[in-house]
Coordinates of C-alpha atoms and ligand atoms in Angstrom, one line a residue:
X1 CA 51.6 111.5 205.9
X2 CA 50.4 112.9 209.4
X3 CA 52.9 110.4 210.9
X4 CA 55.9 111.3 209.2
X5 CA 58.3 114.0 211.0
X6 CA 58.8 117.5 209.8
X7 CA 62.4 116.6 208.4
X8 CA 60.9 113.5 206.3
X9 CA 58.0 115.6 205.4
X10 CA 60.4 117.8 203.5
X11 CA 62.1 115.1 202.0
X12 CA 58.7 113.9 200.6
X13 CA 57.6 117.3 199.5
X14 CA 61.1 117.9 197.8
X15 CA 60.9 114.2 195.9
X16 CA 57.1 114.9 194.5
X17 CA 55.7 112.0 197.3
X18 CA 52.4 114.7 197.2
X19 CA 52.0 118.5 197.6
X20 CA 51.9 121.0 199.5
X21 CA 48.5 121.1 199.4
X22 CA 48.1 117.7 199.8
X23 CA 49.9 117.6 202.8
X24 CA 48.1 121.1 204.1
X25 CA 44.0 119.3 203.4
X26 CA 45.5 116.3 205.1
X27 CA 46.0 118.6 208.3
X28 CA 42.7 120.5 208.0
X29 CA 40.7 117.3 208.1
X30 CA 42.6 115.9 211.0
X31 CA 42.0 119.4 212.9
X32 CA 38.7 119.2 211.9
X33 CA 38.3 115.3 213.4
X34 CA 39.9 116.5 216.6
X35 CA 39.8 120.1 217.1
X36 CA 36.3 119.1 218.8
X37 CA 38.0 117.0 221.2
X38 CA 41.5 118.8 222.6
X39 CA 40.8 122.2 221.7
X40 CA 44.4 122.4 220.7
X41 CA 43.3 125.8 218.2
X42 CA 41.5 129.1 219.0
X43 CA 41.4 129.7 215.4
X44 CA 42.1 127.5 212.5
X45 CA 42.9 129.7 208.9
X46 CA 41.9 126.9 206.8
X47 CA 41.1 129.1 203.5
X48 CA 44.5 131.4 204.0
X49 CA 46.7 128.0 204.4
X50 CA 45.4 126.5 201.2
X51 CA 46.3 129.5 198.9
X52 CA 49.4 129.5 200.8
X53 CA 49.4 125.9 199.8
X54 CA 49.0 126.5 196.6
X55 CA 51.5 129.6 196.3
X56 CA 54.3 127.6 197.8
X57 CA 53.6 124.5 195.0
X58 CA 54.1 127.8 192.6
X59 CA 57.3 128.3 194.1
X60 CA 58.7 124.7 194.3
X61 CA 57.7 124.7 190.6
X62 CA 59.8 127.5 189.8
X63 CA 62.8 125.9 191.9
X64 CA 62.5 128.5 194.4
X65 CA 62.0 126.3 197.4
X66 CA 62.8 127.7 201.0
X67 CA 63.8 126.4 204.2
X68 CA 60.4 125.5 204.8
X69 CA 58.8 125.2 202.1
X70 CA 55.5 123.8 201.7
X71 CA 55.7 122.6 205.9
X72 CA 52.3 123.3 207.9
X73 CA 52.9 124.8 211.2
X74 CA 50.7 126.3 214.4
X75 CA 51.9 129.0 215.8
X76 CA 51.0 130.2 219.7
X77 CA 48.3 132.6 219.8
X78 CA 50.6 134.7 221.0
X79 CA 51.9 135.6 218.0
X80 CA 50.8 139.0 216.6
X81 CA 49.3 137.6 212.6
X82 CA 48.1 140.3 210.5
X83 CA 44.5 140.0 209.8
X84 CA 44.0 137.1 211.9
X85 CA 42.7 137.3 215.2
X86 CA 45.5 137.4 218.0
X87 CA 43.6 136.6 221.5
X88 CA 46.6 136.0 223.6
X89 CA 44.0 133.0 225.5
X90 CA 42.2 136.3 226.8
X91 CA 38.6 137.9 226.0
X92 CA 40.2 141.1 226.6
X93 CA 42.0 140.4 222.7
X94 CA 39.1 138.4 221.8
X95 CA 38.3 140.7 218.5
X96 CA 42.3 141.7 218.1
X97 CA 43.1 141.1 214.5
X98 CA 46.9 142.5 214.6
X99 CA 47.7 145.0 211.7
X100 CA 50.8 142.8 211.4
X101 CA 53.2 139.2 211.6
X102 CA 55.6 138.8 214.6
X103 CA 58.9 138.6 213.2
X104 CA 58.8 134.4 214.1
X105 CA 56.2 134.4 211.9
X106 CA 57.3 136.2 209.2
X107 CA 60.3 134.4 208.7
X108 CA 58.9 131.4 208.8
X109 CA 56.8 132.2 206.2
X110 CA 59.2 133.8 204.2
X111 CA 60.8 130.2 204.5
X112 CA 58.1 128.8 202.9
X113 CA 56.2 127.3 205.7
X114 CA 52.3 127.4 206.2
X115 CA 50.3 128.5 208.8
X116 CA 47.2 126.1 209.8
X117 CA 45.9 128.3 212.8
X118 CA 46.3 129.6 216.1
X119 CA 46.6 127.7 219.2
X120 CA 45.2 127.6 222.3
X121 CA 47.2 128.9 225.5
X122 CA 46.7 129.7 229.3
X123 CA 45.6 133.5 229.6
X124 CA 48.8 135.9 228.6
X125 CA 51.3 132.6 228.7
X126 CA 50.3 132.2 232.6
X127 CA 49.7 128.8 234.0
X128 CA 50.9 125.7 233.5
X129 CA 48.0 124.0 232.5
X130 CA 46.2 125.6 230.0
X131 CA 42.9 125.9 231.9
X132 CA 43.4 129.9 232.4
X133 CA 42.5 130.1 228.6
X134 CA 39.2 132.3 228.1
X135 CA 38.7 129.5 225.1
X136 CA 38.7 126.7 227.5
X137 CA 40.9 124.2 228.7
X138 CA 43.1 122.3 226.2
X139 CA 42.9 118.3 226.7
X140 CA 45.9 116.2 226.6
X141 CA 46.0 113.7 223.6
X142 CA 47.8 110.9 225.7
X143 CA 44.6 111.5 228.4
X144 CA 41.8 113.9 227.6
X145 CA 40.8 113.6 231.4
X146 CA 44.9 115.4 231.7
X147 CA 46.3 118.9 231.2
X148 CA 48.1 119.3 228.0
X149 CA 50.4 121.2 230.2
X150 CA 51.3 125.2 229.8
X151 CA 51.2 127.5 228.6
X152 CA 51.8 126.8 225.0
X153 CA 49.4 123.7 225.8
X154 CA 47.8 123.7 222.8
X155 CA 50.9 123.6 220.4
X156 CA 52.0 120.6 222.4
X157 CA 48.4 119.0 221.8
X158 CA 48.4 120.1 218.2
X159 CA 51.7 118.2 217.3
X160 CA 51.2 115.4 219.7
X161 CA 47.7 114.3 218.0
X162 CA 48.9 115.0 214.6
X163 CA 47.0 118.0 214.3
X164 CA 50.8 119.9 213.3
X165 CA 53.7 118.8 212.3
X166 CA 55.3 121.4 214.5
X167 CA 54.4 125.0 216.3
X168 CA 55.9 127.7 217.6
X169 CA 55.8 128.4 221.2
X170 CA 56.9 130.6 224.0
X171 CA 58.6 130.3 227.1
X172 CA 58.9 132.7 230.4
X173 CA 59.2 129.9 232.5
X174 CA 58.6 126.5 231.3
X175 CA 55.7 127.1 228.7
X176 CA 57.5 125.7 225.8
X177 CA 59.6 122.6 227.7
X178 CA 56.6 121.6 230.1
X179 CA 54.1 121.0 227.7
X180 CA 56.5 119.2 225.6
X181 CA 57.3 116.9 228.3
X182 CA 53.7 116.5 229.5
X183 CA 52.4 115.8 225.7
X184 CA 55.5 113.8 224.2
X185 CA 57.1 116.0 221.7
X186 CA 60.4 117.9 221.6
X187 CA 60.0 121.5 222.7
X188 CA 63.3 124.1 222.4
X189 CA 64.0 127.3 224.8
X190 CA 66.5 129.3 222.9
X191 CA 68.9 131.7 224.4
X192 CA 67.0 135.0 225.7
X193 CA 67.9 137.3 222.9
X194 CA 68.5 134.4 220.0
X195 CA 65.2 134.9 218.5
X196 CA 63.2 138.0 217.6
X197 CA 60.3 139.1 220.2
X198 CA 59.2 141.7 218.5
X199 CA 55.5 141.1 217.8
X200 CA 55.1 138.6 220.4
X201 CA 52.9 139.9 223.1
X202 CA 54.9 140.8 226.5
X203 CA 54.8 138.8 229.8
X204 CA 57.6 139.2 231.8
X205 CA 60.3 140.7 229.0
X206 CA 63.2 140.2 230.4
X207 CA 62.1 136.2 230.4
X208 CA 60.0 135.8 227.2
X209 CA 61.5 133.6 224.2
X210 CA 60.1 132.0 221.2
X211 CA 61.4 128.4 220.6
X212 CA 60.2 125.4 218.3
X213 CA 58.2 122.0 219.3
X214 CA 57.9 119.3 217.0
X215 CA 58.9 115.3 216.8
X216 CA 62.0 115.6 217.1
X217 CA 65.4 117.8 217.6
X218 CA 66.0 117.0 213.7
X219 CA 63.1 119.5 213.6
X220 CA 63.5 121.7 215.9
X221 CA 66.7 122.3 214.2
X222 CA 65.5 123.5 210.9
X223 CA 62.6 125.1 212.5
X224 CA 65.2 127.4 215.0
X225 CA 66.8 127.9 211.6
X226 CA 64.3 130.0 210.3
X227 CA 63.6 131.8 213.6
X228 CA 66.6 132.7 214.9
X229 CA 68.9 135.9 214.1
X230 CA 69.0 139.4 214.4
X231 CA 66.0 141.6 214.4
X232 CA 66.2 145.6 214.3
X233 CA 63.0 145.8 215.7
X234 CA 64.0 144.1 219.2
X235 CA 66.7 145.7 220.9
X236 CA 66.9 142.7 223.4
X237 CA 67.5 140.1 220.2
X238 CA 71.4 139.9 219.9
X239 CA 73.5 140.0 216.9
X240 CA 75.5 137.1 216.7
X241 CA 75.8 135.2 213.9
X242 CA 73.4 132.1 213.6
X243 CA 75.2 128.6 213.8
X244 CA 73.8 125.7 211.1
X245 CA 72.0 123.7 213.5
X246 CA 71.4 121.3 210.6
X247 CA 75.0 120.7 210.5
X248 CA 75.3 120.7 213.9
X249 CA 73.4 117.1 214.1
X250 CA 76.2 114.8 213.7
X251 CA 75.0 112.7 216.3
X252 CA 78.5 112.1 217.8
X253 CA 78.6 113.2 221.6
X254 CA 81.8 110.7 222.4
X255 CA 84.1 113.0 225.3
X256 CA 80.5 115.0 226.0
X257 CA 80.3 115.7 229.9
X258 CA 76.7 115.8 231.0
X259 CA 76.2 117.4 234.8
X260 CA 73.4 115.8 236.7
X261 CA 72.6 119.0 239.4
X262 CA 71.9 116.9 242.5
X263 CA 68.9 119.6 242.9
X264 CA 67.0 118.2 239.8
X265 CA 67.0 115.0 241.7
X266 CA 65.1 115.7 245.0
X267 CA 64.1 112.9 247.6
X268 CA 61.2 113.1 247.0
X269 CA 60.9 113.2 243.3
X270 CA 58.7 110.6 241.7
X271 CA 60.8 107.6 241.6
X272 CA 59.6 106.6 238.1
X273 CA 60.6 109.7 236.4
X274 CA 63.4 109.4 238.2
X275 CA 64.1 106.2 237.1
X276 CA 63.1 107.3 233.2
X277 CA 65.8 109.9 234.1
X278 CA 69.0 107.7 234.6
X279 CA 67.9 105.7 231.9
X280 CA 68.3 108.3 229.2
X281 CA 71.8 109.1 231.2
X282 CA 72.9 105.4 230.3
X283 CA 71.9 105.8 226.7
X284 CA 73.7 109.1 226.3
X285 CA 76.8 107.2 228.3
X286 CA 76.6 104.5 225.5
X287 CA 77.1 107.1 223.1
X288 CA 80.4 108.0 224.7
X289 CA 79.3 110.7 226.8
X290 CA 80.6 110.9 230.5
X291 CA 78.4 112.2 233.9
X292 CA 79.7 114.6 236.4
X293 CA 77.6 115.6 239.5
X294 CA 77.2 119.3 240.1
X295 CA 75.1 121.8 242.3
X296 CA 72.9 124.7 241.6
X297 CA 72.8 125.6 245.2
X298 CA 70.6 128.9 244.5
X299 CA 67.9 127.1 242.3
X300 CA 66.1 126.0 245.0
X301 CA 64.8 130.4 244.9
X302 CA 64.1 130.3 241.5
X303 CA 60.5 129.7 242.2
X304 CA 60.0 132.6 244.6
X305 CA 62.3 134.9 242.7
X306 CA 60.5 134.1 239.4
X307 CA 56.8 134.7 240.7
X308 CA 57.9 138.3 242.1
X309 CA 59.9 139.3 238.6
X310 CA 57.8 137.8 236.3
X311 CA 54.3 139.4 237.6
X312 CA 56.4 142.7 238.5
X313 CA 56.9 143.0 234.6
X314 CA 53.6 141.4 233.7
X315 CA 51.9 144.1 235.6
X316 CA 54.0 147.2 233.5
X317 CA 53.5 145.1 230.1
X318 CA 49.8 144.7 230.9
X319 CA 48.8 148.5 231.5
X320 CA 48.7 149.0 227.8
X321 CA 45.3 146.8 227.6
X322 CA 43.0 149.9 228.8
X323 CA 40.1 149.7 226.9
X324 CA 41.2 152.8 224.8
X325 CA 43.8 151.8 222.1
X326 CA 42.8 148.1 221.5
X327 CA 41.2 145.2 223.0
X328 CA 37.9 144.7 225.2
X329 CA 36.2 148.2 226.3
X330 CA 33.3 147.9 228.6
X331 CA 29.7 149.4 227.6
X332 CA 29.1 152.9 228.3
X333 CA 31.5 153.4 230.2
X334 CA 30.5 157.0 232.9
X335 CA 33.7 158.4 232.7
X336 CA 37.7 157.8 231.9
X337 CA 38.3 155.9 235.5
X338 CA 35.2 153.8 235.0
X339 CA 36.5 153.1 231.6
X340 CA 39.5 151.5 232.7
X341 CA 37.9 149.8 235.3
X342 CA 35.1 147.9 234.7
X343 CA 37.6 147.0 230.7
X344 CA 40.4 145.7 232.9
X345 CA 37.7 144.3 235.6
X346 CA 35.6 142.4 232.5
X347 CA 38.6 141.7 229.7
X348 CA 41.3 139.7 232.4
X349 CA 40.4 136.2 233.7
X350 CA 41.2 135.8 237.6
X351 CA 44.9 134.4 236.9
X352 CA 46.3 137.4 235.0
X353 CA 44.5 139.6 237.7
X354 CA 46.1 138.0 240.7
X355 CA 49.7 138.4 238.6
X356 CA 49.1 141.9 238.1
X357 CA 48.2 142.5 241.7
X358 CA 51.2 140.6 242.7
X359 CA 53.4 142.6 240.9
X360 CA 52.0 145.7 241.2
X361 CA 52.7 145.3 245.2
X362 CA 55.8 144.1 244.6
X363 CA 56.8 146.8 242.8
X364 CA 55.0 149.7 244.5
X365 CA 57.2 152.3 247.0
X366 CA 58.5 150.7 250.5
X367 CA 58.1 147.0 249.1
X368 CA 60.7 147.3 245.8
X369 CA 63.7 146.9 247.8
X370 CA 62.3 144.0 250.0
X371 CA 60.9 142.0 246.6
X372 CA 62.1 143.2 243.5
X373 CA 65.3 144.4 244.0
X374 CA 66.2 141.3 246.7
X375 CA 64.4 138.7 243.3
X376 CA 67.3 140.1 241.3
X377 CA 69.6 139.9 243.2
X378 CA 68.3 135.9 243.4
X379 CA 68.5 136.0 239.7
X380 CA 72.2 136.9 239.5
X381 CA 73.0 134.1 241.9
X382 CA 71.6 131.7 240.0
X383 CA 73.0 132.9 236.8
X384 CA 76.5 132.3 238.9
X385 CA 75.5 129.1 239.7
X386 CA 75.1 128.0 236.0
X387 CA 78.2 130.0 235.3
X388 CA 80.3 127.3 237.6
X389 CA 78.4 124.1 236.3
X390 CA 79.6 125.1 232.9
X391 CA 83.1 124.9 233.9
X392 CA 82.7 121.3 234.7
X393 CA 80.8 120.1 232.2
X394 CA 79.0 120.7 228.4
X395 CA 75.0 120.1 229.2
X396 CA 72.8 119.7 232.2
X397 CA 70.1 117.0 232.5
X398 CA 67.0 115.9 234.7
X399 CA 63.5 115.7 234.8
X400 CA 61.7 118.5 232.6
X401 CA 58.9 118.6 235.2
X402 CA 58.0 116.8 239.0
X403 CA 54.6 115.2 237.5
X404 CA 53.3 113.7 234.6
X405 CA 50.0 115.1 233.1
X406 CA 47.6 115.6 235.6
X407 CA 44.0 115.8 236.0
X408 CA 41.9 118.6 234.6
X409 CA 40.8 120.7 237.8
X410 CA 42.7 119.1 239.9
X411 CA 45.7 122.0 240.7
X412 CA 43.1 124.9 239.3
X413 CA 42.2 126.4 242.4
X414 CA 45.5 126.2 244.1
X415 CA 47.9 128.5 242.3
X416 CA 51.1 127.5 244.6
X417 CA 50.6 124.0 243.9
X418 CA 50.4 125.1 239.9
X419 CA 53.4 126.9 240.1
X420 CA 55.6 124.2 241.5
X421 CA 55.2 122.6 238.4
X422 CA 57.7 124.7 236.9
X423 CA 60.5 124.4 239.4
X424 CA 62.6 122.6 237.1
X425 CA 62.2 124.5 234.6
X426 CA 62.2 128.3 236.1
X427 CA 65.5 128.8 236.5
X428 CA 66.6 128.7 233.2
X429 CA 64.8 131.5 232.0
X430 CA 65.8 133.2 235.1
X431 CA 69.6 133.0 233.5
X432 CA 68.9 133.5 230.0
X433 CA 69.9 129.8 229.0
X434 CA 68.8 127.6 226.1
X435 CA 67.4 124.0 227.4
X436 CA 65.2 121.4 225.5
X437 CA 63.0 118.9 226.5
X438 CA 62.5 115.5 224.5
X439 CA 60.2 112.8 225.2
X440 CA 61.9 110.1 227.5
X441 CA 59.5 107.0 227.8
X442 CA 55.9 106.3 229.3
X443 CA 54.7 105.5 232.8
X444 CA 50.8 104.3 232.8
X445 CA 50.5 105.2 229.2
X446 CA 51.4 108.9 230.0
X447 CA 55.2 111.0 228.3
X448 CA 57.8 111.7 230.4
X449 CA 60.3 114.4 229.5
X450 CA 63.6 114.9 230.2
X451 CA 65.3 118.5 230.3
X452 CA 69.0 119.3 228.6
X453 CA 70.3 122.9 229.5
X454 CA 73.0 124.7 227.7
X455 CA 75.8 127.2 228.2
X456 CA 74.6 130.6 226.0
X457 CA 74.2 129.9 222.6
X458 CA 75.0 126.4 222.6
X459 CA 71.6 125.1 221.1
X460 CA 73.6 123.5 218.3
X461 CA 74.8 121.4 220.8
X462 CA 72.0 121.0 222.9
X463 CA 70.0 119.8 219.7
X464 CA 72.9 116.9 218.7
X465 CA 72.9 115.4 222.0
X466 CA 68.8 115.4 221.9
X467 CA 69.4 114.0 218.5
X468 CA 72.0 111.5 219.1
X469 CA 69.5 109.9 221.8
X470 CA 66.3 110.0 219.2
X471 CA 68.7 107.5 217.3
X472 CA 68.8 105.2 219.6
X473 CA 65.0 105.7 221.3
X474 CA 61.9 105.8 219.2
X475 CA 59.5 107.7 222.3
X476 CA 59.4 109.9 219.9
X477 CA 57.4 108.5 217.6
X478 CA 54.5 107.2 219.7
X479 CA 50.9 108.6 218.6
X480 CA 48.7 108.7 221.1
X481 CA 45.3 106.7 219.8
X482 CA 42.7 109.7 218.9
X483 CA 41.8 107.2 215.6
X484 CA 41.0 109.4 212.1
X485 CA 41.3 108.7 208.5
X486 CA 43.7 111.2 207.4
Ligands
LIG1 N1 53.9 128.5 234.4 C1 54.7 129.7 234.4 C2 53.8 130.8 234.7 O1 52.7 130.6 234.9 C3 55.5 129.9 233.2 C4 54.6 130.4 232.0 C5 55.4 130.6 230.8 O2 56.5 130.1 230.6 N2 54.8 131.4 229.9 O3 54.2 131.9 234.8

């Protein structure tokens, strides 16, 4: 069963094929096989996903089966769970067991779907490797010498080695595509505002979104489906009707234009992936669609507009973790300052304490006008250059990220080299716009990704030309060879 998609898994739970527990113990035992090995989850709910198991056989029973139902799923530790330990990849939420469910997860549940655990992640969503997490580094199933990829490393791991048929994820800027691309799975960015944040903890806000990885778009499809809408408790999420991304799959993409930004494809970009690139542009052209070339003059800032925003915000969402209200607290502590001290000193790993120096300068009187203020003003150009793109053509496409998986340790200590592995990927979140990545073909045994970005709320779209392409390719149905019985 561990090899079947999320889509055919519901077809099997809906014909009887086996249960819904069945299908959950088959999960458990492979986390348990592997769990040891990639250290794809911080904490696995093994007893809590049975009865839910069991609850949603009740349910099917009594012909009251959801969108979901019966379908295990990871979601990012991230993820406020009640009763469950939320860490966030960080000691300082180490012991956090959040008095209630994000709103992702709640609806997903209310869909019928089953929680396995909690996945690993770099510290606070930042890195792009995974190896900031407090729990240790998350290994890559393709490689377990390589990086998973990041943040939401260890949802990519977990569905890539069969230890999920899908997981949430969460992308500021690149977590949810990169990691994809680096471990072989489809990963979705939706529209900022399209899903719910509300009980997802804060990075950079005005970046953050939730977004699906699994197989294949098929599944990211239904899994959006449940995520996706209006939320009362987050005044960012938008209220515009949901389109049927289900329906949306017809697989037909004849009179599609597809821009290729002449930016995504550098000199100096690895001529393989470059070359795994065009050929997924030849398959889509097979399909009937047809290539324009455009220019995103002002990407080429998104990096260095992006690393002053996002830790300018991190740095605001982050004072809230001062040893008083939740999270880590130091041992008797001499007064209120050393309190917050020696908490903040002990509970953040160096990564989130560099971001929240960053920002903190970047923000502070004399410098706001030189960083922030100019950063936004980067942001709304590169929002304008999307804008244009769009008038010339449907979806963008290129490489998802420069490299494939890399060695563990070898970018760790070198934080500008780690955050160039995002420059494809930055910019989107620096617009607000919905992009996927979908697995693309191997070089030296290693997934290569390949990134589709969309005008606003086109996902629908976005999600039938990733599925058209998955009918003609089957890179999305490799395993890599971690062995097991289940
Ligand atoms: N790698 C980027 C960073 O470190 C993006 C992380 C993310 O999307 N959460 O900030």
């Amino acid at each position: 069963m561990i090899d079947l998609t999320l889509t055919e898994l519901k077809d099997a739970l809906a014909r009887g094929d086996f249960s819904a527990r069945e299908l959950t113990a088959a999960y458990l035992q492979r986390i348990r096989e592997h769990n040891g090995t990639l250290n794809a989850y911080i904490t696995v709910t093994e007893e809590q996903a049975l009865a839910a198991a069991d609850a949603s056989d009740a349910r099917r029973a009594r012909g009251e089966a959801g969108l979901l139902e019966g379908l295990p799923v990871a979601h990012k530790d991230i993820f406020c769970t009640r009763d469950v330990r939320t860490s966030c990849g960080s000691l300082m939420l180490d012991t956090f067991n959040a008095p209630y469910d994000a709103t992702v997860v709640a609806r997903m549940a209310d869909a019928g779907a089953i929680m396995l655990g909690k996945t690993n992640m770099d510290e606070f969503a930042m890195g792009s490797s995974n190896e900031t997490s407090y729990y240790g580094p998350v290994r890559n199933p393709w490689d377990t010498a390589r990086v998973p990829g990041g943040s939401s490393g260890g949802a990519a791991a977990a569905v890539a080695g069969r230890l999920a048929p899908a997981a949430t994820g969460t992308d500021t800027g690149g977590s949810i595509r990169q990691p994809a691309a680096l471990c072989g799975v489809t990963g979705l960015k939706p529209t900022y505002g399209r899903v719910s944040r509300w009980g997802m903890i804060a990075f950079a806000s005005s970046l953050d979104q939730a977004g699906p990885m699994a197989h294949t778009a098929a599944d990211c499809a239904l899994l959006l489906q449940a995520m996706a809408g209006h939320d009362d408790k987050d005044s960012t999420c938008v209220n515009e009707p949901v389109t049927d991304y289900c329906a949306a799959l017809s697989g037909d993409i004849s009179g599609l234009t597809i821009g290729l930004p002449e930016e995504f494809f550098p000199d100096d970009l690895d001529g393989r992936i470059a070359d795994a690139t065009q050929a997924v542009v030849r398959v889509l052209e097979q399909r009937g669609a047809r290539v324009a070339k455009v220019s995103l003059p002002s990407v080429a800032l998104s990096v260095p507009a992006y690393y002053v925003i996002a830790p300018a915000e991190a740095s605001s969402n982050l004072s809230r973790f001062d040893g008083v209200r939740y999270g880590h607290r130091c041992d008797d502590p001499a007064d209120l300052m050393d309190l917050y001290k020696r908490s903040r000193s002990e509970g953040f790993g160096e990564e989130v304490k560099r971001r929240i120096l960053v920002g903190t300068y970047a923000l502070s009187h004399g410098y706001y006008d030189a960083y922030y203020l100019r950063a936004q003003k980067v942001r709304r150009l590169i929002r304008d250059d999307f804008k244009r793109a769009f008038e010339q053509c449907d979806v963008l496409l290129g490489p998802t990220s420069p490299e494939l998986a890399f060695a563990l340790g070898s970018k760790k200590d070198d934080p500008v080299t780690m955050y160039m592995a995002d420059v494809f990927t930055i910019a989107v979140n620096l617009a607000g716009l919905p992009a996927l990545s979908m697995p693309a073909g191997f070089i030296d045994g290693l997934p290569v990704g390949v990134q589709l970005i969309g005008n606003y709320f086109d996902e629908g779209r976005l999600l039938n030309v990733a599925h058209s392409y998955q009918q003609e390719t089957e890179w999305h149905r490799q395993a890599p060879a971690l062995g097991g019985t289940a």
